[in-house]
Coordinates of C-alpha atoms in Angstrom, one line a residue:
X443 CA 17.1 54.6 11.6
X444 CA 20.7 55.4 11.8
X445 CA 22.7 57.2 9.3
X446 CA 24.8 54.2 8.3
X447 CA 22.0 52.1 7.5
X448 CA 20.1 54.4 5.4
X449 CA 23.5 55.0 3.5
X450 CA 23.7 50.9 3.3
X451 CA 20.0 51.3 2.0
X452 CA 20.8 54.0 -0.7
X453 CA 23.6 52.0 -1.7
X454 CA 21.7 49.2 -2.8
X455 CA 19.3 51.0 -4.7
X456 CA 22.0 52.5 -6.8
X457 CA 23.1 49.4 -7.2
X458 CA 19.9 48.3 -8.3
X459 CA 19.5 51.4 -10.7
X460 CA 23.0 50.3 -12.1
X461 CA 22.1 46.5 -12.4
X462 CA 18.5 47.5 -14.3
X463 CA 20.2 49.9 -17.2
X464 CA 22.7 47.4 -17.2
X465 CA 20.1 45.2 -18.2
X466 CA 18.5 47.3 -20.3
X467 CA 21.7 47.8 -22.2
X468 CA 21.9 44.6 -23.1
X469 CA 18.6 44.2 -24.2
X470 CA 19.2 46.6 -26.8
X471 CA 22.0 45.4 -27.8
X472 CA 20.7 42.0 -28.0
X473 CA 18.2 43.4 -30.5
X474 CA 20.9 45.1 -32.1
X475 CA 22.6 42.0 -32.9
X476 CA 20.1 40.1 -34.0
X477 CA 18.4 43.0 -36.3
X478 CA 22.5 42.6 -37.9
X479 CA 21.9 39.3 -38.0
X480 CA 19.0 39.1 -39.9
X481 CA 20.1 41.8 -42.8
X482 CA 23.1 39.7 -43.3
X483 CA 21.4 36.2 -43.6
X484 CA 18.8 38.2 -45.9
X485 CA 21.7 39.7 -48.0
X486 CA 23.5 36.5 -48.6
X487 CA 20.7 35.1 -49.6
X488 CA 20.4 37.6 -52.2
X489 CA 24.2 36.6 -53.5
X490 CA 23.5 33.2 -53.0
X491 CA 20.3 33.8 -55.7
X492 CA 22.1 36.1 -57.7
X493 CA 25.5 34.1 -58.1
X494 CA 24.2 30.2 -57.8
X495 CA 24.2 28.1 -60.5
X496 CA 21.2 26.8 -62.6
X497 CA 20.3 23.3 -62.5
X498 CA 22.6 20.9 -64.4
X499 CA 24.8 22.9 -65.9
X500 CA 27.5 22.3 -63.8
X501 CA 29.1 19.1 -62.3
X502 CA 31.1 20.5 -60.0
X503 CA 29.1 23.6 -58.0
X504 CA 32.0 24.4 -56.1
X505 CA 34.3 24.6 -59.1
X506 CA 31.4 27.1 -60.7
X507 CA 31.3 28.8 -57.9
X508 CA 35.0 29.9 -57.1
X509 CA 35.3 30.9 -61.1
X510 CA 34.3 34.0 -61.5
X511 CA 34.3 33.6 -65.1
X512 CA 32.5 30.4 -65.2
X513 CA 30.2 31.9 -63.1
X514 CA 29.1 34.6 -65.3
X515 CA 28.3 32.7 -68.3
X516 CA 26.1 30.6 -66.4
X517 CA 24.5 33.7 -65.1
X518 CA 24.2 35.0 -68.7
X519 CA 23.0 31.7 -70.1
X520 CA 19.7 31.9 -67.3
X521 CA 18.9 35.1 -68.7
X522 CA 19.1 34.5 -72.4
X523 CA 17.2 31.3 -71.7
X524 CA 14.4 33.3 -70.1
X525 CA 14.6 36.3 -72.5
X526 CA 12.0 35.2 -75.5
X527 CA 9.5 34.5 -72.7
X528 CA 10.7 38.4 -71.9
X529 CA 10.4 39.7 -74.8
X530 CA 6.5 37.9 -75.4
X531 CA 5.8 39.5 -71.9
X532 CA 6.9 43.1 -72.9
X533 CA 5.0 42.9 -76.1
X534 CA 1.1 41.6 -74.6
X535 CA 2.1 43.8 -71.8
X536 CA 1.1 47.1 -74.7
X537 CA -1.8 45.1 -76.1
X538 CA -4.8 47.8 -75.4
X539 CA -7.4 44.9 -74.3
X540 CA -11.6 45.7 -74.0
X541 CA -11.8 46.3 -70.1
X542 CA -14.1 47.3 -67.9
X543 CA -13.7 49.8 -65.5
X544 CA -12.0 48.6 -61.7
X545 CA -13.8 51.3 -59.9
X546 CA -17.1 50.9 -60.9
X547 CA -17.4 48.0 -62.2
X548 CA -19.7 48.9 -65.3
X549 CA -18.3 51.2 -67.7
X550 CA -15.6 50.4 -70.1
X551 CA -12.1 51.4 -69.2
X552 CA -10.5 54.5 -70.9
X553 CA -7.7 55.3 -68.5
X554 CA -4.8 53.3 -67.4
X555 CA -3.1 54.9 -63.8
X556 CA 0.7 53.3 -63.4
X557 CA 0.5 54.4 -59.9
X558 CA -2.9 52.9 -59.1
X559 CA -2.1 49.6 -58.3
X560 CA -3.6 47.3 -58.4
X561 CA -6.5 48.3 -59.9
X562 CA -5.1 50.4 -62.6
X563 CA -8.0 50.8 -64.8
X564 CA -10.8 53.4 -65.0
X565 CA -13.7 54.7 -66.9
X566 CA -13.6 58.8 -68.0
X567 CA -15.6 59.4 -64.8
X568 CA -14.0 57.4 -61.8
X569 CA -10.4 58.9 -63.6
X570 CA -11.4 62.6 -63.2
X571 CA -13.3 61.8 -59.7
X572 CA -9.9 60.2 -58.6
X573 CA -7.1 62.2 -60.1
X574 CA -8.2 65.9 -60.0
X575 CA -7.2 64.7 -55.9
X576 CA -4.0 62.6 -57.1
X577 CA -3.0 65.1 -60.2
X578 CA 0.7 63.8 -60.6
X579 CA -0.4 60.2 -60.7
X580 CA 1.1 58.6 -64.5
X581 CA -2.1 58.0 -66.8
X582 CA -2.4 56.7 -70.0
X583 CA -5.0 56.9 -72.6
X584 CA -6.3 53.7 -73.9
X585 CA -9.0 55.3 -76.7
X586 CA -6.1 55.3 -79.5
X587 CA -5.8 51.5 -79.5
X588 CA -2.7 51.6 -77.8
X589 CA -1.0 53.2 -74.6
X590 CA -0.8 57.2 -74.6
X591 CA 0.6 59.0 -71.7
X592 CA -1.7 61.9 -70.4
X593 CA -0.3 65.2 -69.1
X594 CA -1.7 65.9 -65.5
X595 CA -4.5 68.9 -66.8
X596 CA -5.8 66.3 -69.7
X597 CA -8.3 64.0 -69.2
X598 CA -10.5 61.3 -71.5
X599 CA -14.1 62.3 -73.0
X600 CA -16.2 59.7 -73.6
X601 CA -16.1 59.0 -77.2
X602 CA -13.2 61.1 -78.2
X603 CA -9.6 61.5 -77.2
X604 CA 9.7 58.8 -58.7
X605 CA 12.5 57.5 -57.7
X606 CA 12.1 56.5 -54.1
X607 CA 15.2 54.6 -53.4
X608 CA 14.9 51.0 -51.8
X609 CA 11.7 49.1 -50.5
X610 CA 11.8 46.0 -48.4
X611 CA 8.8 44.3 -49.9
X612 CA 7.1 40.8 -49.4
X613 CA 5.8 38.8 -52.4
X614 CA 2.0 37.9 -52.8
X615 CA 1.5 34.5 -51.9
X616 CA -2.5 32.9 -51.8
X617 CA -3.8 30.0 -51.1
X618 CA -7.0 27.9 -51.0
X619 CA -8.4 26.6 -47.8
X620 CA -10.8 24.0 -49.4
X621 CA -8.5 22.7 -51.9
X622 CA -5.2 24.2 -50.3
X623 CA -4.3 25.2 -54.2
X624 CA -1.4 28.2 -53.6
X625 CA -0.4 30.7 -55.9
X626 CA 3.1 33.1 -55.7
X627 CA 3.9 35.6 -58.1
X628 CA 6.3 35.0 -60.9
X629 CA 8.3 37.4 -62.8
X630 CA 5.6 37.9 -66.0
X631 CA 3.6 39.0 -62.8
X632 CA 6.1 41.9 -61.8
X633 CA 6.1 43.0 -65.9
X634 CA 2.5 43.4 -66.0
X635 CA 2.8 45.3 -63.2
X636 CA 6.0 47.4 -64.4
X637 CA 8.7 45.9 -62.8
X638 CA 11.6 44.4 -63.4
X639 CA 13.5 41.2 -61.8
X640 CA 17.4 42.0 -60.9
X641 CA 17.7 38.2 -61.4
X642 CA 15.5 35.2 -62.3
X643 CA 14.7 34.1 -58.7
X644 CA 13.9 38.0 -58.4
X645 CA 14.8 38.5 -54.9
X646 CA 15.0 41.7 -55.7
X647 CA 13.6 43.9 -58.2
X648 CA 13.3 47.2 -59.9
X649 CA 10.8 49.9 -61.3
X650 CA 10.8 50.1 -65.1
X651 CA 10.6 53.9 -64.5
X652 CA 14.2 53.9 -62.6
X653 CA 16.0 52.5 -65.9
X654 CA 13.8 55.0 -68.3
X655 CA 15.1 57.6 -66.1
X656 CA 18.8 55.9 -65.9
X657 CA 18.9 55.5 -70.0
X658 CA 17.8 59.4 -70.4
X659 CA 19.9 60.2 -67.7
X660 CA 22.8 58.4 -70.0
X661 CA 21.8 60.2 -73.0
X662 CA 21.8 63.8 -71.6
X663 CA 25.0 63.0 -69.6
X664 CA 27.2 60.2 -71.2
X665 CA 30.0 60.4 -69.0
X666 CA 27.3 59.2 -65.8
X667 CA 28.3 56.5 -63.9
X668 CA 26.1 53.5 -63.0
X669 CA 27.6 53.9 -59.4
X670 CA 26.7 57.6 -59.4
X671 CA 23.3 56.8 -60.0
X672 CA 22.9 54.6 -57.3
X673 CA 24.6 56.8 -54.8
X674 CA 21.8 59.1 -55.3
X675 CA 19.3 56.4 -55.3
X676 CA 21.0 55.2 -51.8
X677 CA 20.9 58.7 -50.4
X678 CA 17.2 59.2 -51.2
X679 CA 16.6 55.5 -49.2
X680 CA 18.0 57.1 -46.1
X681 CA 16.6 60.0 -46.4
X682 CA 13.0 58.6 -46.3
X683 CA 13.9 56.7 -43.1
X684 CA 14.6 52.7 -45.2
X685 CA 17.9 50.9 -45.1
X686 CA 19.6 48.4 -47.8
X687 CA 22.0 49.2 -50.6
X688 CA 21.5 48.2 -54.6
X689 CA 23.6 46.4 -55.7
X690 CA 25.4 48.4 -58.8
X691 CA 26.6 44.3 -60.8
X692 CA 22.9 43.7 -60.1
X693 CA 21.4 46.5 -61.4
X694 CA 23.5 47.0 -64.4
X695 CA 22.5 43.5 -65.6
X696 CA 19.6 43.8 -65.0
X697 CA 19.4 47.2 -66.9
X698 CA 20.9 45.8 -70.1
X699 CA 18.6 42.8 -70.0
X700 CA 15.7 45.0 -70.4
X701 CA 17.4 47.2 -73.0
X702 CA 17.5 44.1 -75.1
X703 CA 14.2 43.1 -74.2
X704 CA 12.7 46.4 -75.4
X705 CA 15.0 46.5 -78.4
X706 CA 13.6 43.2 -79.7
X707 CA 10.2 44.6 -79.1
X708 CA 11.0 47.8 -81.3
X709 CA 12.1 45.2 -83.8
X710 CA 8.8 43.6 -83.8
X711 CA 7.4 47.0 -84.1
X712 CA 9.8 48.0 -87.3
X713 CA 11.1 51.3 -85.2
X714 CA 14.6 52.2 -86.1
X715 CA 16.4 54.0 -83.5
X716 CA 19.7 53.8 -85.1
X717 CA 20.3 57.3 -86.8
X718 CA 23.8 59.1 -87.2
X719 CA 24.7 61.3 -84.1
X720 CA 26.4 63.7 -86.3
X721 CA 23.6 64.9 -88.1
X722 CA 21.0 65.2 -85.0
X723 CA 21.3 68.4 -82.3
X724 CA 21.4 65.7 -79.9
X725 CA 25.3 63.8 -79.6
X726 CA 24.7 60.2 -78.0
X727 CA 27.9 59.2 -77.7
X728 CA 31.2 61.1 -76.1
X729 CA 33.9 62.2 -78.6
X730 CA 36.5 59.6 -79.9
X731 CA 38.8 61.9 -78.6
X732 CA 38.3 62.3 -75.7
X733 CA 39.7 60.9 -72.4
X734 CA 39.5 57.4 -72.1
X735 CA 40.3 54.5 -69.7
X736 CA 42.4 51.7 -70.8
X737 CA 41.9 48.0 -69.7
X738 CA 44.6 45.3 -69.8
X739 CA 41.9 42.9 -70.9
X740 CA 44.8 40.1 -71.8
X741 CA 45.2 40.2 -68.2
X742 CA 42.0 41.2 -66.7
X743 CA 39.2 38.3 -65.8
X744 CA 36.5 38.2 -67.7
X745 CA 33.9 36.0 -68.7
X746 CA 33.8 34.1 -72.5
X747 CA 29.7 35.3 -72.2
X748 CA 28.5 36.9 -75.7
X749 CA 27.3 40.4 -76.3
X750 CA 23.6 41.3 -75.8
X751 CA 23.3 43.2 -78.8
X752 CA 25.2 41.2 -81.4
X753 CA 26.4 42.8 -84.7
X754 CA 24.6 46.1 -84.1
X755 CA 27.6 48.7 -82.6
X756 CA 30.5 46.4 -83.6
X757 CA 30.6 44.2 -86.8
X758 CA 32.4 41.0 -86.6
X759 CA 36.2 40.2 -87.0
X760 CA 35.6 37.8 -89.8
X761 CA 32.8 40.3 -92.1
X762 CA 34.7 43.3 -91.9
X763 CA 37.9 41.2 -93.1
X764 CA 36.0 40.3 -95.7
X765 CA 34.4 43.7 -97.0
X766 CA 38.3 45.1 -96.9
X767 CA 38.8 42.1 -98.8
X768 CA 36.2 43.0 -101.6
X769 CA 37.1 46.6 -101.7
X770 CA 40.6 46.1 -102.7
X771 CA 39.4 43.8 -105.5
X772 CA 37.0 46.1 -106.7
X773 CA 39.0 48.8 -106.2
X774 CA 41.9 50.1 -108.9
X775 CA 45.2 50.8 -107.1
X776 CA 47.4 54.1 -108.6

């Protein structure tokens, strides 16, 4: 074989080479796009079920939808629709039933595990055979009649006394094959199991533990941002190898939908949480004094939606007009 034809030869099989990567390339780049692809459909999905309107309250879906304030009274009128069912949810969620132990199946249950899903409840000797392995598992006690968190060295006698970031998840859905009878879960599912819907169709939703750990992040810190917050939470989701963002609107109302919740179950409880900063070590609130941002809210959009927590921080227009009214009466002008 001569020279030129084994050069002929070893260019074709470069070009080969070439054609095969090239190939390869854009395979992977096909998969690329469509992996894109995908995550966007998925997260305008989540707008669209965050943002769309509820059925008939609206005539005109398109007008609803390009008002932004419109749009967020409808969004508020969903949840205070849905929050009694809430707020009956939270409250038999802390009723300490008779139960019998998910492990053995034959001695009555004295420990409830947070983290033990989703068979939460044991007996005094399944909890110490399974948590002196898993000691920083969240336990509570259910011997008092009620819910009682356990320190990690404590444990029950018989007859006596993290943040993670994001998670792609997929929803429980059964069904029969006899009588093809199906079943999905619904948001008093995710309560019972400590979670938390960031809206009503909960496409997405949160651990109860991330907004304990936001509110006493708020009262050690008052001048933390929601956004900060979530920065870390975002940072912690790549670190762990996910992807996704939370979306700060979303979580926020989310976040004061269960504040209300639980404050209308500390109502049923008679618990009053409302005691003057100025006389506890602790300060909730920043000084008056202090830097603060002002808002053009003549100006500013904003939505005709009422407050969550009516006539507790802020009285009315109309009552305090009306005390200043009976104080100068009763009072003697010099």
């Amino acid at each position: 074989m001569s020279d030129s034809e084994l050069q002929k030869q070893f260019m074709e099989l470069d070009n080969l080479v070439d054609h095969h990567e090239l190939s390869d390339e854009l395979q992977s780049l096909d998969d690329f796009l469509e992996c894109f692809l995908q995550d966007l459909q998925h997260s305008l999905s989540d707008t669209s079920d965050d943002e769309a309107s509820p059925r008939g309250t609206s005539k005109d879906p398109f007008l609803a939808s390009s008002n932004w304030s419109t749009r967020q009274s409808l969004f508020s009128e969903r949840w205070r629709a849905e929050r009694p069912r809430l707020v009956n949810t939270a409250a038999a969620q802390e009723n300490v039933a008779t139960r019998i132990c998910q492990q053995c199946g034959s001695n009555p249950a004295a420990v409830r595990c947070c983290d033990c899903r989703p068979r939460p409840f044991f007996c005094a000797e399944c909890d110490v055979s399974m948590h002196t392995r898993h000691v920083l598992h969240n336990r509570d006690a259910m011997t008092a009649g009620f819910y009682q968190p356990l320190p990690p060295t404590t444990f029950v006698v018989d007859k006596a006394l993290s943040h993670c970031g994001r998670y792609d998840l997929s929803m429980p859905e059964l069904s029969c094959e006899a009588c093809q009878a199906t079943w999905a879960a619904e948001v008093v599912d995710l309560n019972r199991s400590d979670y938390w819907p960031a809206t009503l169709h909960f496409s997405t939703m949160y651990a109860t533990d991330v907004f304990f750990s936001f509110e006493e992040m708020k009262m050690a810190a008052p001048g933390l941002s929601c956004q900060a917050f979530l920065r870390m939470l975002d940072q912690r989701t790549v670190r762990f190898g996910r992807t996704g963002k939370i979306s700060t609107d979303s979580f926020q109302k989310s976040f004061f939908e269960w504040e209300a919740v639980r404050y209308e179950v500390d109502k049923i409880c008679k618990e009053e949480h409302f005691i003057c900063p100025a006389c506890t070590p602790d300060m909730l609130a920043v000084s008056v004094d202090g830097n603060r941002k002002h808002y053009r809210f003549k100006n500013a959009a904003r939505s005709e939606e009422q407050a969550i927590f009516e006539d507790i921080f802020i009285a009315k227009d109309e009552d305090v007009a009306r005390f200043v009214d009976y104080i100068h009466k009763t009072s003697k002008h010099v």
